[in-house]
Amino acid sequence: MKFFFKDNSYSIFKMFINQIGMTIFGIALSFATPGNTLFLLSSIFAACFYMVLLYTMTWDIGFEEKIRIDAKRLKYNRFKGLYMSLVANIPNFIIAILIIVGKYVPGAGSVLAVGSGAAAVLEGMYIGIVNVVFKFNPFAYLLIILPSLITCYLAYIAGVKGFRIFPAPKNKYSKE
């Protein structure tokens, strides 16, 4: 486990930085879209764009490790993308727990306020989805973590297998 964090800390950090970048993008889109329909569509777009960023990044990690895995210098772990995403999503799990506790525990309104504020800062791409689809259901904050976990899990496997969903870049510095 110690080596997992040592070997993957930069990739985990990049996943978290991507989330912050997409939060800014999602918040900017939400300010520009009045009404529930446009608000929801902009949030879905921002969340999908975030998944594409995660997929591409995690696919590259898997593809870079493919040669070492094929040569038996690195043990293949099909859950590596999932594990990296789980670690990168620790702040999101904490936010979800704070919001759920704050909502259902009497007298924990300040915990709800802290969790909601943190969600607004770190999960801006999901604002429309949580507000319109889930109607502020606190368990939605757990559900919005699932797409990133699934995306990273599948992207790492696809990268190791060399399977592409998106076409390869056409430049001479391509990873393939």
Tab-separated table of C-alpha atoms in Angstrom:
chain	number	residue	atom	x	y	z
A	1	MET	CA	0.000	0.000	0.000
A	2	LYS	CA	2.900	2.333	0.774
A	3	PHE	CA	4.237	1.897	-2.748
A	4	PHE	CA	0.790	2.536	-4.244
A	5	PHE	CA	0.713	6.035	-2.763
A	6	LYS	CA	4.359	6.669	-3.603
A	7	ASP	CA	3.998	5.519	-7.208
A	8	ASN	CA	0.615	7.148	-7.898
A	9	SER	CA	0.525	10.296	-5.772
A	10	TYR	CA	1.119	12.579	-8.753
A	11	SER	CA	-1.667	10.954	-10.789
A	12	ILE	CA	-4.050	11.165	-7.832
A	13	PHE	CA	-3.125	14.829	-7.382
A	14	LYS	CA	-3.777	15.464	-11.103
A	15	MET	CA	-7.227	13.867	-10.755
A	16	PHE	CA	-8.022	16.234	-7.909
A	17	ILE	CA	-6.686	19.257	-9.834
A	18	ASN	CA	-8.861	18.255	-12.811
A	19	GLN	CA	-11.833	18.253	-10.452
A	20	ILE	CA	-11.037	21.759	-9.242
A	21	GLY	CA	-10.674	22.969	-12.823
A	22	MET	CA	-13.978	21.417	-13.814
A	23	THR	CA	-15.610	22.931	-10.732
A	24	ILE	CA	-14.640	26.391	-11.942
A	25	PHE	CA	-15.946	25.495	-15.409
A	26	GLY	CA	-19.192	24.106	-13.968
A	27	ILE	CA	-19.777	27.157	-11.774
A	28	ALA	CA	-19.143	29.487	-14.711
A	29	LEU	CA	-21.641	27.532	-16.814
A	30	SER	CA	-24.229	27.536	-14.038
A	31	PHE	CA	-24.038	31.329	-13.740
A	32	ALA	CA	-24.591	31.629	-17.481
A	33	THR	CA	-27.647	29.370	-17.640
A	34	PRO	CA	-30.910	30.590	-16.169
A	35	GLY	CA	-33.808	28.190	-15.656
A	36	ASN	CA	-33.871	24.551	-14.678
A	37	THR	CA	-33.488	23.038	-18.152
A	38	LEU	CA	-30.407	24.982	-19.233
A	39	PHE	CA	-28.978	24.750	-15.721
A	40	LEU	CA	-29.314	20.953	-15.807
A	41	LEU	CA	-27.937	20.660	-19.349
A	42	SER	CA	-24.893	22.781	-18.513
A	43	SER	CA	-24.244	20.662	-15.440
A	44	ILE	CA	-24.538	17.438	-17.441
A	45	PHE	CA	-22.153	18.864	-20.040
A	46	ALA	CA	-19.617	19.883	-17.388
A	47	ALA	CA	-19.849	16.489	-15.661
A	48	CYS	CA	-19.425	14.639	-18.974
A	49	PHE	CA	-16.455	16.817	-19.886
A	50	TYR	CA	-14.941	15.998	-16.496
A	51	MET	CA	-15.425	12.272	-17.191
A	52	VAL	CA	-13.655	12.669	-20.559
A	53	LEU	CA	-10.708	14.345	-18.816
A	54	LEU	CA	-10.559	11.576	-16.218
A	55	TYR	CA	-10.884	8.890	-18.885
A	56	THR	CA	-8.083	10.335	-21.009
A	57	MET	CA	-5.749	10.792	-18.062
A	58	THR	CA	-6.370	7.313	-16.623
A	59	TRP	CA	-6.212	5.683	-20.072
A	60	ASP	CA	-2.764	7.239	-20.562
A	61	ILE	CA	-1.623	5.829	-17.219
A	62	GLY	CA	-2.784	2.351	-18.206
A	63	PHE	CA	-1.220	2.611	-21.655
A	64	GLU	CA	2.112	3.753	-20.219
A	65	GLU	CA	2.137	0.710	-17.941
A	66	LYS	CA	1.137	-1.702	-20.723
A	67	ILE	CA	4.717	-2.400	-21.826
A	68	ARG	CA	5.872	-3.162	-18.278
A	69	ILE	CA	2.825	-5.345	-17.663
A	70	ASP	CA	3.328	-7.240	-20.945
A	71	ALA	CA	7.014	-7.774	-20.092
A	72	LYS	CA	6.037	-9.046	-16.604
A	73	ARG	CA	7.983	-6.245	-14.905
A	74	LEU	CA	4.806	-4.857	-13.372
A	75	LYS	CA	1.947	-6.859	-11.924
A	76	TYR	CA	-1.371	-6.051	-13.584
A	77	ASN	CA	-4.007	-4.800	-11.174
A	78	ARG	CA	-7.247	-4.106	-12.995
A	79	PHE	CA	-8.521	-2.071	-10.022
A	80	LYS	CA	-5.654	0.442	-10.106
A	81	GLY	CA	-7.745	3.125	-11.822
A	82	LEU	CA	-10.519	2.577	-9.290
A	83	TYR	CA	-8.099	2.789	-6.372
A	84	MET	CA	-6.573	6.021	-7.666
A	85	SER	CA	-10.039	7.497	-8.104
A	86	LEU	CA	-11.101	6.400	-4.624
A	87	VAL	CA	-8.132	8.210	-3.097
A	88	ALA	CA	-8.684	11.308	-5.255
A	89	ASN	CA	-12.353	11.339	-4.194
A	90	ILE	CA	-11.678	11.288	-0.434
A	91	PRO	CA	-12.650	14.981	-0.161
A	92	ASN	CA	-15.918	14.193	-1.971
A	93	PHE	CA	-16.679	11.356	0.429
A	94	ILE	CA	-16.026	13.672	3.378
A	95	ILE	CA	-18.322	16.308	1.857
A	96	ALA	CA	-21.076	13.723	1.333
A	97	ILE	CA	-20.787	12.505	4.927
A	98	LEU	CA	-20.893	16.066	6.265
A	99	ILE	CA	-24.009	16.858	4.228
A	100	ILE	CA	-25.808	13.644	5.209
A	101	VAL	CA	-24.945	14.057	8.902
A	102	GLY	CA	-25.863	17.734	8.798
A	103	LYS	CA	-29.213	16.969	7.206
A	104	TYR	CA	-30.330	14.110	9.449
A	105	VAL	CA	-28.682	14.755	12.826
A	106	PRO	CA	-30.619	17.285	14.915
A	107	GLY	CA	-28.589	20.369	15.779
A	108	ALA	CA	-25.957	19.719	13.107
A	109	GLY	CA	-26.932	22.595	10.854
A	110	SER	CA	-23.438	24.038	10.913
A	111	VAL	CA	-22.070	20.702	9.671
A	112	LEU	CA	-24.555	20.896	6.788
A	113	ALA	CA	-23.447	24.457	6.040
A	114	VAL	CA	-19.769	23.450	5.984
A	115	GLY	CA	-20.504	20.444	3.765
A	116	SER	CA	-22.677	22.459	1.392
A	117	GLY	CA	-20.054	25.187	1.155
A	118	ALA	CA	-17.341	22.652	0.429
A	119	ALA	CA	-19.572	21.012	-2.183
A	120	ALA	CA	-20.093	24.372	-3.873
A	121	VAL	CA	-16.323	24.885	-3.993
A	122	LEU	CA	-15.246	21.358	-5.041
A	123	GLU	CA	-18.224	19.880	-6.886
A	124	GLY	CA	-19.426	22.788	-9.029
A	125	MET	CA	-19.871	20.684	-12.151
A	126	TYR	CA	-22.637	18.727	-10.400
A	127	ILE	CA	-24.639	21.694	-9.056
A	128	GLY	CA	-27.412	21.452	-11.651
A	129	ILE	CA	-27.685	17.680	-11.387
A	130	VAL	CA	-27.975	17.763	-7.590
A	131	ASN	CA	-30.405	20.696	-7.572
A	132	VAL	CA	-32.694	19.714	-10.458
A	133	VAL	CA	-32.592	15.915	-10.652
A	134	PHE	CA	-32.070	14.998	-7.005
A	135	LYS	CA	-33.838	18.027	-5.467
A	136	PHE	CA	-31.063	18.568	-2.899
A	137	ASN	CA	-31.207	14.949	-1.659
A	138	PRO	CA	-28.106	14.587	0.538
A	139	PHE	CA	-27.422	11.055	-0.739
A	140	ALA	CA	-26.932	12.537	-4.209
A	141	TYR	CA	-23.508	13.667	-3.023
A	142	LEU	CA	-22.529	10.000	-2.704
A	143	LEU	CA	-24.040	9.127	-6.078
A	144	ILE	CA	-22.147	11.815	-7.968
A	145	ILE	CA	-18.886	10.119	-7.015
A	146	LEU	CA	-19.805	6.905	-8.840
A	147	PRO	CA	-19.282	8.105	-12.436
A	148	SER	CA	-15.674	9.092	-11.746
A	149	LEU	CA	-14.965	5.767	-10.036
A	150	ILE	CA	-16.451	3.786	-12.930
A	151	THR	CA	-14.734	5.959	-15.547
A	152	CYS	CA	-11.285	5.560	-13.996
A	153	TYR	CA	-11.779	1.823	-13.485
A	154	LEU	CA	-12.732	1.259	-17.137
A	155	ALA	CA	-10.192	3.740	-18.539
A	156	TYR	CA	-7.233	2.068	-16.849
A	157	ILE	CA	-8.269	-1.353	-18.157
A	158	ALA	CA	-8.809	0.075	-21.655
A	159	GLY	CA	-5.391	1.739	-21.543
A	160	VAL	CA	-3.622	-1.458	-20.514
A	161	LYS	CA	-5.454	-3.362	-23.258
A	162	GLY	CA	-4.751	-0.616	-25.819
A	163	PHE	CA	-8.475	-0.190	-26.496
A	164	ARG	CA	-9.541	3.326	-27.504
A	165	ILE	CA	-12.944	4.958	-27.318
A	166	PHE	CA	-11.656	8.305	-28.569
A	167	PRO	CA	-9.492	8.430	-31.700
A	168	ALA	CA	-5.719	8.621	-31.354
A	169	PRO	CA	-4.089	12.031	-31.749
A	170	LYS	CA	-2.799	12.720	-35.245
A	171	ASN	CA	0.478	14.383	-34.223
A	172	LYS	CA	3.899	12.791	-34.400
A	173	TYR	CA	4.242	12.862	-30.591
A	174	SER	CA	1.360	10.460	-30.054
A	175	LYS	CA	1.608	7.930	-27.216
A	176	GLU	CA	1.013	5.118	-29.680
